[in-house]
Short mmCIF file of C-alpha atoms and ligand atoms in Angstrom, two decimals:
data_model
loop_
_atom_site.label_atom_id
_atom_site.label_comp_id
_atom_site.label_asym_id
_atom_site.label_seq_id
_atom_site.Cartn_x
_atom_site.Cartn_y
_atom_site.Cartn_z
CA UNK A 28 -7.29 -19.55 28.37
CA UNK A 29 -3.86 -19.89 27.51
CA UNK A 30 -3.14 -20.30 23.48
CA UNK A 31 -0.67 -21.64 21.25
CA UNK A 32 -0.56 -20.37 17.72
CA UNK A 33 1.71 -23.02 15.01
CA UNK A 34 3.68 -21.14 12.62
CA UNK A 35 6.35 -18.30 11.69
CA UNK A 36 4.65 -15.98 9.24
CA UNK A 37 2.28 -12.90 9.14
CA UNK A 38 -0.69 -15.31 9.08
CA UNK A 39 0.32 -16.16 12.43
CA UNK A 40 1.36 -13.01 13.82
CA UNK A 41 -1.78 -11.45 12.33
CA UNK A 42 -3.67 -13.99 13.97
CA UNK A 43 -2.15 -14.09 17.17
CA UNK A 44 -2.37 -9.86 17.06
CA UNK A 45 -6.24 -10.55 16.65
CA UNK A 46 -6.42 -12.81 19.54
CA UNK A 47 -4.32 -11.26 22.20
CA UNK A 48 -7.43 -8.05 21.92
CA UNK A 49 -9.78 -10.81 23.50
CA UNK A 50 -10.78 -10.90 27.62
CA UNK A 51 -10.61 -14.72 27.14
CA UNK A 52 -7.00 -14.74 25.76
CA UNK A 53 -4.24 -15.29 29.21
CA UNK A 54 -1.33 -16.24 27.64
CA UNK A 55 -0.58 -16.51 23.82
CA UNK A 56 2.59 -18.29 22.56
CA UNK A 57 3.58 -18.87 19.05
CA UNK A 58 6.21 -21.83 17.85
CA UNK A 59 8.05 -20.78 16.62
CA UNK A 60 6.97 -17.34 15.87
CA UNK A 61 9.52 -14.27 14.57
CA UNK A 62 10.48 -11.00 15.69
CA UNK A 63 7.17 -9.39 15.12
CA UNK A 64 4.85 -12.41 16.73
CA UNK A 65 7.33 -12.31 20.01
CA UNK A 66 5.87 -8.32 20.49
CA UNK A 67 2.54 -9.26 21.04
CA UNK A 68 3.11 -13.43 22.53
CA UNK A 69 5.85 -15.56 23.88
CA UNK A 70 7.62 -17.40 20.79
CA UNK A 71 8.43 -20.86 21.36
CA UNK A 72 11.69 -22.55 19.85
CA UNK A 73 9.92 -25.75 18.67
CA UNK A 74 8.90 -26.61 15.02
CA UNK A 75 6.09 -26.60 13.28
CA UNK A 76 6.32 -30.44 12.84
CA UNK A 77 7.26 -31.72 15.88
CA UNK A 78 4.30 -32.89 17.45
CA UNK A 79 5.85 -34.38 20.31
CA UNK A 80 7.65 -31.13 21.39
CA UNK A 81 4.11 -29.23 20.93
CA UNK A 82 2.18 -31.73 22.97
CA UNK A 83 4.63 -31.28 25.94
CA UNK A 84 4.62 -27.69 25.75
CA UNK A 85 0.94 -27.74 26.11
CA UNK A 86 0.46 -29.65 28.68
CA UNK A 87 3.62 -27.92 30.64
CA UNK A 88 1.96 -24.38 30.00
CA UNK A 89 -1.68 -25.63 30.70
CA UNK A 90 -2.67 -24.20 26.77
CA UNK A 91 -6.13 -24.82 26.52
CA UNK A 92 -6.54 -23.76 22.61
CA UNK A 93 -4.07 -24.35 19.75
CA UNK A 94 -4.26 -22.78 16.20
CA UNK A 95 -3.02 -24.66 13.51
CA UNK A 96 -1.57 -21.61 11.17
CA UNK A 97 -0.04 -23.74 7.76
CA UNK A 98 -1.23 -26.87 6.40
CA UNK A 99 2.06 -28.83 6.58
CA UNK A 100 1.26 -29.91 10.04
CA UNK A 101 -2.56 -30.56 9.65
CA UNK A 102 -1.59 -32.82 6.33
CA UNK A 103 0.61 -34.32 8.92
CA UNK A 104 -2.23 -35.04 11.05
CA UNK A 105 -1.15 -32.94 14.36
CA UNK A 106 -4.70 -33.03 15.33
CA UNK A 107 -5.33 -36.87 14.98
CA UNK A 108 -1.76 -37.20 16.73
CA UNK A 109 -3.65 -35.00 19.63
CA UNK A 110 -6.74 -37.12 19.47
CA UNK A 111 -4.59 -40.34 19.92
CA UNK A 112 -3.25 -39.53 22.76
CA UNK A 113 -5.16 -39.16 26.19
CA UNK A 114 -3.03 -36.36 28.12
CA UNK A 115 -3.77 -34.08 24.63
CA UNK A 116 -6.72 -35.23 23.74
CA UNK A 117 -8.98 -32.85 25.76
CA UNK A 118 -6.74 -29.80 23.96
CA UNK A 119 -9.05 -27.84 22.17
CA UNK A 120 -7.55 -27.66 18.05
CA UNK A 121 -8.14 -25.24 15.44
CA UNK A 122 -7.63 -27.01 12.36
CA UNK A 123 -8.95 -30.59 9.99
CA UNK A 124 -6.99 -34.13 11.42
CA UNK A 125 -5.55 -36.02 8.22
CA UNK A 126 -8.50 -37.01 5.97
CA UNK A 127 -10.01 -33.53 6.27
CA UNK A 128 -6.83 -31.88 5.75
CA UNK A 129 -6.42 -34.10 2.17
CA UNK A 130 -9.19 -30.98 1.00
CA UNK A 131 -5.60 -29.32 0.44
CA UNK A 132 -3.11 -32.53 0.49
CA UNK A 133 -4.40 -33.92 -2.52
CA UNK A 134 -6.14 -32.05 -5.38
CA UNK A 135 -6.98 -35.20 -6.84
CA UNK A 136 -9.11 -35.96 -3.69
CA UNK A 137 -10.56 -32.52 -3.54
CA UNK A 138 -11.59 -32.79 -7.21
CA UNK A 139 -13.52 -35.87 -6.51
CA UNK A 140 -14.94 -34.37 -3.05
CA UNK A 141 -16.23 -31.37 -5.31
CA UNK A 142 -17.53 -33.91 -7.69
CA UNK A 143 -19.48 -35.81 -5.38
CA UNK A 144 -21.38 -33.32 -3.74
CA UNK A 145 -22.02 -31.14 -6.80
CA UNK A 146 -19.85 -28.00 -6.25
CA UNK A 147 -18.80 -26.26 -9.27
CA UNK A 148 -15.46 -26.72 -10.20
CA UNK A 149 -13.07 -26.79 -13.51
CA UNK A 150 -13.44 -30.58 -15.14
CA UNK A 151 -10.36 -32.60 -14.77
CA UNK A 152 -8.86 -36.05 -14.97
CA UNK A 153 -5.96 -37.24 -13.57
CA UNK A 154 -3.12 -39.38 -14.57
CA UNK A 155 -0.01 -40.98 -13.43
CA UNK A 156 3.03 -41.75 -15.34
CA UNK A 157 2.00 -45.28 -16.22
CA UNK A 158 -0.60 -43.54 -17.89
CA UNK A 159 1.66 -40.97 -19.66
CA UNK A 160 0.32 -41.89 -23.24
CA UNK A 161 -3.43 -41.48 -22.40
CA UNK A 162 -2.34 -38.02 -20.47
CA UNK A 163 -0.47 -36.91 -23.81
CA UNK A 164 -3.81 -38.08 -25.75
CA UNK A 165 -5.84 -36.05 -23.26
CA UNK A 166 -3.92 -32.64 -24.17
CA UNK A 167 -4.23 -33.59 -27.40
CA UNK A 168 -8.08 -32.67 -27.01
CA UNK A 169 -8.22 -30.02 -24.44
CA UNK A 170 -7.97 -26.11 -25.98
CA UNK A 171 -5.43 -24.35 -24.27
CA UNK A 172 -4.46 -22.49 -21.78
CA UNK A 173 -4.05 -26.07 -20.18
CA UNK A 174 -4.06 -25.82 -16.60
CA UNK A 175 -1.52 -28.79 -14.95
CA UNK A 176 -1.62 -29.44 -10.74
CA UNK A 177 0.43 -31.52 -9.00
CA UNK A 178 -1.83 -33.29 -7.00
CA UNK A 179 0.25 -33.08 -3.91
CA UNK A 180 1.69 -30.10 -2.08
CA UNK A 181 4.29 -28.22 -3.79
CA UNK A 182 4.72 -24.79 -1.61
CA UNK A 183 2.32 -22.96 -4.13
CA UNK A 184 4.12 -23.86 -6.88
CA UNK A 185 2.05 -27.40 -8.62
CA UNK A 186 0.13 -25.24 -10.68
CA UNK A 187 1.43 -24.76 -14.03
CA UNK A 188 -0.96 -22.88 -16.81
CA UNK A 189 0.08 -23.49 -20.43
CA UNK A 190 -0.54 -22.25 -23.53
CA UNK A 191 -0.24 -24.54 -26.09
CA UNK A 192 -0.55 -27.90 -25.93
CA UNK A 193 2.85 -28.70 -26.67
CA UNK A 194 4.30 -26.72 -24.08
CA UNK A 195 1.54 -28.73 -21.66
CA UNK A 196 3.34 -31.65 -23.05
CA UNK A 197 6.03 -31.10 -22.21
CA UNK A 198 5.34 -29.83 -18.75
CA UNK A 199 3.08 -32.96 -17.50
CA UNK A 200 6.65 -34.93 -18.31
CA UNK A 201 8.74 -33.13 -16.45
CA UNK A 202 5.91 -33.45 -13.70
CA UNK A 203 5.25 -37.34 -14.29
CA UNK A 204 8.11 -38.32 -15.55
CA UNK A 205 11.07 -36.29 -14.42
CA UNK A 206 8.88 -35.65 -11.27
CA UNK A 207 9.31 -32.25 -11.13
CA UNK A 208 7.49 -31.75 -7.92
CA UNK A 209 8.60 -35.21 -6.22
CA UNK A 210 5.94 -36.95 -4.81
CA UNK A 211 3.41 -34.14 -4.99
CA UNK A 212 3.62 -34.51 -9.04
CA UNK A 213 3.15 -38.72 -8.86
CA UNK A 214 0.04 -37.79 -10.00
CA UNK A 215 -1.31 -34.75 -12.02
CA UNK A 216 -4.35 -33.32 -12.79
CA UNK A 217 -5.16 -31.26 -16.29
CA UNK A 218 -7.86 -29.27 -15.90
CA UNK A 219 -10.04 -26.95 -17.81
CA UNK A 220 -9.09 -23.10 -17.65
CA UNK A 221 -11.86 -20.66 -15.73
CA UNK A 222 -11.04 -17.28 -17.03
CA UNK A 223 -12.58 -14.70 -14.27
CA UNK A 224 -11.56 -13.16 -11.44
CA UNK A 225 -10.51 -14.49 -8.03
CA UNK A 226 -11.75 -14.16 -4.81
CA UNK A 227 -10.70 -15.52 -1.25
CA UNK A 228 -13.72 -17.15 0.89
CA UNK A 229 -12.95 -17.87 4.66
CA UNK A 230 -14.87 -19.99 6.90
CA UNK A 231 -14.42 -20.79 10.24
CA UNK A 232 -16.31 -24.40 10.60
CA UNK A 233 -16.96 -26.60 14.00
CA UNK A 234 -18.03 -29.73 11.34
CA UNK A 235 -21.58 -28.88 11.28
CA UNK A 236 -22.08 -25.17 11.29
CA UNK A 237 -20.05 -22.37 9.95
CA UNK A 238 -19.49 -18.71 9.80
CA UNK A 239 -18.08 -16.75 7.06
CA UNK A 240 -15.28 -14.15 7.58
CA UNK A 241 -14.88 -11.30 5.38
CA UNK A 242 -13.85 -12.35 2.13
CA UNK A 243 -10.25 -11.42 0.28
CA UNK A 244 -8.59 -10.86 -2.94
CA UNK A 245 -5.35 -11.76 -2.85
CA UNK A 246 -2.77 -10.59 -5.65
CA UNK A 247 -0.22 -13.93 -6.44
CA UNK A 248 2.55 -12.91 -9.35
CA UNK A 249 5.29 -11.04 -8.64
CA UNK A 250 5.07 -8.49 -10.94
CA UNK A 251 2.94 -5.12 -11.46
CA UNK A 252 -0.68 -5.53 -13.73
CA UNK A 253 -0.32 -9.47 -12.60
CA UNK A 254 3.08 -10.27 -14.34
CA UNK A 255 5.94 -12.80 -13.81
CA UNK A 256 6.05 -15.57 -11.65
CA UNK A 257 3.89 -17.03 -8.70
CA UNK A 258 4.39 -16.05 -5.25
CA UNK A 259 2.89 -16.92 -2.16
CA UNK A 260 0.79 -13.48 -2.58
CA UNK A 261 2.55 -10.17 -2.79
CA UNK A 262 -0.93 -8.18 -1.37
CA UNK A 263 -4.69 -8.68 -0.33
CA UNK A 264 -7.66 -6.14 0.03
CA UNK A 265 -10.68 -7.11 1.63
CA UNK A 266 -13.46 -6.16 1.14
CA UNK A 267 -13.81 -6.92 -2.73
CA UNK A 268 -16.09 -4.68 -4.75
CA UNK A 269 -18.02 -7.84 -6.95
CA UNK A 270 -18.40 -9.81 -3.85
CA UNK A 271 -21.93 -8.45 -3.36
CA UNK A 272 -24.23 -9.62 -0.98
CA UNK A 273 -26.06 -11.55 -3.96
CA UNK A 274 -22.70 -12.95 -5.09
CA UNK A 275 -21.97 -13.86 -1.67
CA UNK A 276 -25.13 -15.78 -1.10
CA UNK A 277 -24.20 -18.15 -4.28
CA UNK A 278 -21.42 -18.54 -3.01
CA UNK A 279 -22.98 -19.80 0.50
CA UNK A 280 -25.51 -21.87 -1.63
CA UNK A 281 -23.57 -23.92 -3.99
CA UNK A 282 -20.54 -24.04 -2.24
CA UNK A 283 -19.79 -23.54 1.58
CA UNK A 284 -23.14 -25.26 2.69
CA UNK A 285 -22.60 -28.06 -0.05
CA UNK A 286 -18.55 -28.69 1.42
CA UNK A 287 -19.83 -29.18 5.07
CA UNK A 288 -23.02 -30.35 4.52
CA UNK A 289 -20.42 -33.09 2.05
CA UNK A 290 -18.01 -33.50 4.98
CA UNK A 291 -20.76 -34.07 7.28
CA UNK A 292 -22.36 -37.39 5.06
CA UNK A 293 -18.82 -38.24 4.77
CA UNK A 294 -18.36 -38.30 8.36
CA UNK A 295 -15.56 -36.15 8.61
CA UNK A 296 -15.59 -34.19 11.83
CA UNK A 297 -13.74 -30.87 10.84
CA UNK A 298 -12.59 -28.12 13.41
CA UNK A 299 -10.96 -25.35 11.54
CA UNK A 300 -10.97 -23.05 8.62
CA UNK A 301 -11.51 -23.98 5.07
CA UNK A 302 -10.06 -21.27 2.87
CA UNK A 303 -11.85 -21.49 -0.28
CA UNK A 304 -10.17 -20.05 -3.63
CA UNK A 305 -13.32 -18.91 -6.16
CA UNK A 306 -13.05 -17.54 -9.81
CA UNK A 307 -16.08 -15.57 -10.77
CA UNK A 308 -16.87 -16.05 -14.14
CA UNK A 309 -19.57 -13.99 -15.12
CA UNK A 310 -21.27 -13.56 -11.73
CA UNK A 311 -20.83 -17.71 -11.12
CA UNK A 312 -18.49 -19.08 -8.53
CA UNK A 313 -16.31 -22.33 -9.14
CA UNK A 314 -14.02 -23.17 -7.15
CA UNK A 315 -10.37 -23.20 -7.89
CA UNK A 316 -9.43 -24.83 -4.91
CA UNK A 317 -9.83 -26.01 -0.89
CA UNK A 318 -7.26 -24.56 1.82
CA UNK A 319 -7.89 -26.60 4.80
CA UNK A 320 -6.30 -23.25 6.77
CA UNK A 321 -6.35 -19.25 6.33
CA UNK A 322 -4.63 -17.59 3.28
CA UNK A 323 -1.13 -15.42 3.71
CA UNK A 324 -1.13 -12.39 3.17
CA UNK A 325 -5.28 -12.63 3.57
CA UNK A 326 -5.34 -13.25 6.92
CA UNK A 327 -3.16 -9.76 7.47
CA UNK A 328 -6.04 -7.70 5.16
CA UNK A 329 -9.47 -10.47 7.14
CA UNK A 330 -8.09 -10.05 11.07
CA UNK A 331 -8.69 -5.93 11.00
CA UNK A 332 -12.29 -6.38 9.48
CA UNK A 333 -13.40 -8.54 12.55
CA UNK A 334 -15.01 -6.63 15.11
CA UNK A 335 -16.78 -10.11 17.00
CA UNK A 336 -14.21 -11.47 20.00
CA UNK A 337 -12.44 -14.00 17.54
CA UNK A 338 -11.34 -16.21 20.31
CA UNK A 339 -14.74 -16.93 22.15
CA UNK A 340 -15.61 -17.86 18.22
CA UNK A 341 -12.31 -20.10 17.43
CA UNK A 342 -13.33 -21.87 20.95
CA UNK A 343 -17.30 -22.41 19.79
CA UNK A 344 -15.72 -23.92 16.34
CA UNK A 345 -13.29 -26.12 18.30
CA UNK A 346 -16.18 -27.36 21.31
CA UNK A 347 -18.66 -27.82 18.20
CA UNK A 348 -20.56 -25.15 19.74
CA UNK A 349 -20.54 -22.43 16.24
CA UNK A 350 -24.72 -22.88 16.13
CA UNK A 351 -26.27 -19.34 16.57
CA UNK A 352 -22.88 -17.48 16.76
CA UNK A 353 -22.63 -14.83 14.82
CA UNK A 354 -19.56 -12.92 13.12
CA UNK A 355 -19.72 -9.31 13.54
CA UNK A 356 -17.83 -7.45 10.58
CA UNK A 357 -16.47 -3.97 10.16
CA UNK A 358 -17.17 -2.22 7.17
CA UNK A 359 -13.73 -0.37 6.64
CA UNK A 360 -11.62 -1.09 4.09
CA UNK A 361 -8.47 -2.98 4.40
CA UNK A 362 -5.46 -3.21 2.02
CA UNK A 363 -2.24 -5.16 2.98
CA UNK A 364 1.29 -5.01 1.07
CA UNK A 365 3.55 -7.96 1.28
CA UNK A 366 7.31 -6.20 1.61
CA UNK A 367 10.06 -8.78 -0.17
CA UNK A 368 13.24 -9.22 -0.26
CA UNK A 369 15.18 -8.79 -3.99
CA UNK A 370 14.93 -12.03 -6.26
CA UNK A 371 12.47 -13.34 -4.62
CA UNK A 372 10.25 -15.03 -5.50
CA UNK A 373 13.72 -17.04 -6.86
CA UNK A 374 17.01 -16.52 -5.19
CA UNK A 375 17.68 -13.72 -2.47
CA UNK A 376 19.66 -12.54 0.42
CA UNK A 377 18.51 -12.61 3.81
CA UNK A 378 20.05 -10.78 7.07
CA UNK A 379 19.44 -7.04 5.93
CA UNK A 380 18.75 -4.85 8.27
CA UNK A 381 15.27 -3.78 8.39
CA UNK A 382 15.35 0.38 9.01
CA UNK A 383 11.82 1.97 9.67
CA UNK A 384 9.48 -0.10 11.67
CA UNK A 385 8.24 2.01 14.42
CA UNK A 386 7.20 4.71 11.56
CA UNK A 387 4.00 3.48 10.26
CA UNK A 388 1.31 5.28 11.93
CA UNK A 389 -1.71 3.94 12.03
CA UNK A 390 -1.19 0.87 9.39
CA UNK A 391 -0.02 -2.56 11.19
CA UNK A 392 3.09 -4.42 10.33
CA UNK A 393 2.92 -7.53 10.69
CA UNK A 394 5.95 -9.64 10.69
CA UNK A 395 6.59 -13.06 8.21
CA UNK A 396 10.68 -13.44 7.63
CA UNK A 397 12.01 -11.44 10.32
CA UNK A 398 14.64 -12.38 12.98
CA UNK A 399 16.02 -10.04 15.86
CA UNK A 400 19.45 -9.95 16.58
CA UNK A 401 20.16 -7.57 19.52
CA UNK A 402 18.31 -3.79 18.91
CA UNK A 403 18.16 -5.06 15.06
CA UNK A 404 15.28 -6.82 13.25
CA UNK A 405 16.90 -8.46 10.02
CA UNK A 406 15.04 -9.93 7.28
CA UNK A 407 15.08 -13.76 7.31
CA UNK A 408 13.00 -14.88 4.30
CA UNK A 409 11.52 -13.87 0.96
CA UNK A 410 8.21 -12.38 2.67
CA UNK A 411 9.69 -10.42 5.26
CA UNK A 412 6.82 -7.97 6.33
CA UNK A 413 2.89 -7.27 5.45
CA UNK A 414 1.65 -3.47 6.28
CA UNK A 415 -1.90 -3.64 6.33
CA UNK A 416 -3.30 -0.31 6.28
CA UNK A 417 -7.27 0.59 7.00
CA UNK A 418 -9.57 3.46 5.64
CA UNK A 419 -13.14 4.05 5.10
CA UNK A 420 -12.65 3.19 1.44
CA UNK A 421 -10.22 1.37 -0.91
CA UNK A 422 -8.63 4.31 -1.85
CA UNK A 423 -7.83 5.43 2.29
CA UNK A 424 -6.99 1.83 3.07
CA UNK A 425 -4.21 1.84 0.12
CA UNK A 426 -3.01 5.20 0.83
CA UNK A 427 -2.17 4.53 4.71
CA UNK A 428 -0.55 1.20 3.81
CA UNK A 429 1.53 2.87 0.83
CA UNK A 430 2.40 5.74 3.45
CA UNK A 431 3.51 3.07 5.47
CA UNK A 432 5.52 1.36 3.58
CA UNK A 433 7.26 3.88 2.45
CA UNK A 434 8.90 4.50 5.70
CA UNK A 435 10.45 0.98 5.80
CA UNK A 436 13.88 0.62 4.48
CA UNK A 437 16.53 -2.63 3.66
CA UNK A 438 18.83 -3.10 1.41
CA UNK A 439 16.80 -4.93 -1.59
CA UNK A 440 13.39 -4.46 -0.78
CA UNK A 441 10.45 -4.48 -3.16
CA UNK A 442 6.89 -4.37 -3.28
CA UNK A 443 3.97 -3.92 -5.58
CA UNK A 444 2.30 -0.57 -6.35
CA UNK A 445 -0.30 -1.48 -7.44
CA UNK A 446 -2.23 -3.33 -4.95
CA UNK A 447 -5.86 -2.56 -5.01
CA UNK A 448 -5.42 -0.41 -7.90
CA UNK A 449 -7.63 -2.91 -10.02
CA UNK A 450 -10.26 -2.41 -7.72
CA UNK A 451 -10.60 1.17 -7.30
CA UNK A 452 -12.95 1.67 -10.35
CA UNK A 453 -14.26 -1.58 -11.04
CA UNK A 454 -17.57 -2.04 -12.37
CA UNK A 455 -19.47 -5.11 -11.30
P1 AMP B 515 -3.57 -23.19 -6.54
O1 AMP B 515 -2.17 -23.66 -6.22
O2 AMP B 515 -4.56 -24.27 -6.71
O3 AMP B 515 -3.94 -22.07 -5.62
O4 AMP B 515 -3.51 -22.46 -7.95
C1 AMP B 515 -2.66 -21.36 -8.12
C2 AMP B 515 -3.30 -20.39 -9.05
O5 AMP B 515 -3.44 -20.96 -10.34
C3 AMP B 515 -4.72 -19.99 -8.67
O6 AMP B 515 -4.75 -19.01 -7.70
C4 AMP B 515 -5.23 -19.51 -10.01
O7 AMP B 515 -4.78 -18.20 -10.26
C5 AMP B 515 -4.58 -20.43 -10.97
N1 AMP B 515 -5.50 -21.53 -11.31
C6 AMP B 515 -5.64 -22.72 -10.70
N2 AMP B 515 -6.57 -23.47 -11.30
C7 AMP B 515 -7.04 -22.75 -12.34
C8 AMP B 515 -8.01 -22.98 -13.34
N3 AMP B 515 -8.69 -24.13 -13.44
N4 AMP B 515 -8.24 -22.00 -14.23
C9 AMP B 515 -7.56 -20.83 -14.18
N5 AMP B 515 -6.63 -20.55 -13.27
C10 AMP B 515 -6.36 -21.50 -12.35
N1 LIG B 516 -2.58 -16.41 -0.42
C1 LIG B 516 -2.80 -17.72 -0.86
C2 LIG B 516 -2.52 -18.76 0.12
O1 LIG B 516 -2.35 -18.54 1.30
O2 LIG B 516 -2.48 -19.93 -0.28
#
């Protein structure tokens, strides 16, 4: 079967990697891909968004399976544009069409999804700014840290934790009133804080039944010890030491059964992954949050750990045909290392030559901001590359990646050290 894979980052070249080891893979393409996704599939020079372009392309190169890789395109609704149209239609899709995909769109709607079905979540109301002075009464009550989301999406960035309530004040303003955000911050949830630890959930869904891929801890701020500003993940490991097998099973219990078995009496027919973000608080799960795709830079540290042929399972999920499959896991060790470019996750430079790649042994590099220009590979975004490296244990799996990395050179670079390192004698 020929495959298209939507998206530009190492989520996408990880995934396509993952695929192209399967006998059922024939062709893989990725639109529009980057230097490191065009060594192992054909990039295509169409965006992520433009449905029309995609459709054609299919049907020109007979693809037979597309991957959705971010969520812009399944809030969108590239899958319902598909459905509506009777050349596409019979296109197997990997990913929600528009009301499944709102899981992730709107917060507000995923709050009330969680609600109905009784997940367990953080309590939260929302407002909007006609309802500014009730929203400023609110935080008035609530014991800080005050946690503030943008309902819509906001590139990672809606969530704003506070610690006081006048600084939450201030900030659901800004959000409501100034609207911070634009549209994504019309409306704005406050929510109660979950102090725990987090943990990445992955499960690969044809509406009814589901399997669950290893899980991931992802690592979002910047900075070493979890310091400074958000990012769209600077590192994952997988597995993760308190996600026991007992853990795991609550986690299957009260929420992954509870979201389809909620989608299904909602009558939402969803194809695709639902990433689901869990604090652990005290050996409960709540969840944080619905993905309606696969976490960056988790996908990078999940792909290795799957030993099962991934495509015959993305095609079962997309026929509706997941019932009795099972997901074969390996039980090494994976940690991956998101390499940046300086400033970022603010302002930086892009078009530095990237020295190195070719060196790492046995860790993969996986490509997100990276262009080639003749014999040159040149950095082209803030996440430029994720080095995933694999051991027996933690401590292996970090070592190769740090070796790794370490061998990769521009002008600028950074990364964290300390991936992992929280992990390495934690005591459930
Ligand atoms: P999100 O954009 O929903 O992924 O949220 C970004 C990050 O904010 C999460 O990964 C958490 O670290 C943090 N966060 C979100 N909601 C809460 C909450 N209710 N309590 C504590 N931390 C939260
Ligand atoms: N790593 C978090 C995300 O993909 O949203």
């Amino acid at each position: 079967m020929n495959i298209l894979v939507i998206g530009n980052g190492g989520r996408e070249h990880a995934l396509a990697w993952k695929m192209k080891q399967s006998p059922l893979c024939q062709k893989i393409f990725v639109a529009p891909g980057n230097a490191g996704t065009a060594l192992v599939a054909e990039n295509v020079d169409l965006g992520v968004n433009d449905f029309e372009g995609l459709g054609k392309f299919c049907l020109e190169n007979s693809v037979g399976l597309v991957v959705v890789g971010p969520e812009g395109p399944l809030v969108n609704g590239i899958r319902d544009y598909f459905e509506n149209d009777t050349a596409l239609k019979g296109i197997l899709m990997i990913g929600p069409g528009k009301i499944g995909a709102q899981l992730e769109g709107s917060k507000d709607y995923s709050k009330q999804f969680m609600l109905r079905h009784n997940i367990p979540t953080a309590k939260a109301k929302s407002f909007i700014v006609s309802d500014l002075s009730q929203a400023l009464d609110y935080i008035s009550s609530c014991k800080p840290p005050i946690v503030l989301k943008a309902d819509g999406l906001a590139a990672g960035k809606g969530v704003i934790i506070s610690l006081s309530q006048g600084e939450a004040k201030a900030v659901i303003k800004e959000m409501l009133v100034n609207k911070r955000f634009g549209a994504a911050s019309a409306k704005v949830l406050i929510e109660e804080f979950l102090n725990g630890i987090e943990l990445s959930v992955f499960v690969l869904t044809d509406g009814k039944d589901y399997v669950i891929l290893p899980e991931a801890k992802d690592y979002k701020r910047i900075g070493e010890g979890d310091t400074g500003p958000n990012t769209g993940g600077m590192g994952a490991v997988s597995p993760v030491v308190f996600a026991d097998p007992s853990f795991m099973q609550k986690i299957d219990k009260l929420i992954v059964k509870p979201t389809i078995d909620g989608l299904n009496r909602e009558g939402i027919d969803y194809k695709g992954f639902i990433f689901v973000g869990i604090m652990n608080m005290g050996g409960n799960p709540f969840v944080i949050e619905y993905n309606a795709r696969m976490g960056d830079p988790e996908t990078q540290a999940v792909m290795p750990r799957i030993k099962s042929d991934f495509v015959e399972l993305l095609i079962a999920a997309a026929k509706g045909e997941l019932k009795n499959k099972q997901i074969q896991i390996d039980e090494n060790c994976t940690v991956t290392i998101a390499l940046v470019s300086g400033g970022y996750p603010g302002e930086y430079e892009t078009g530095k030559v990237i020295e190195g790649l070719g060196e790492e042994g046995q860790a993969m590099v996986f490509h997100a901001g990276t262009t080639r220009q003749k014999e040159h590979v040149l950095t082209h975004g803030g996440r430029v590359l994720a080095i995933s490296g694999k051991g027996k244990s933690l401590s292996e799996a970090r070592d190769q990646a740090y070796a790794a990395a370490a061998q990769i050179s521009w002008e600028g670079l950074y990364y964290r050290k300390d991936i992992g390192q929280d992990l390495l004698n934690y005591k459930v």
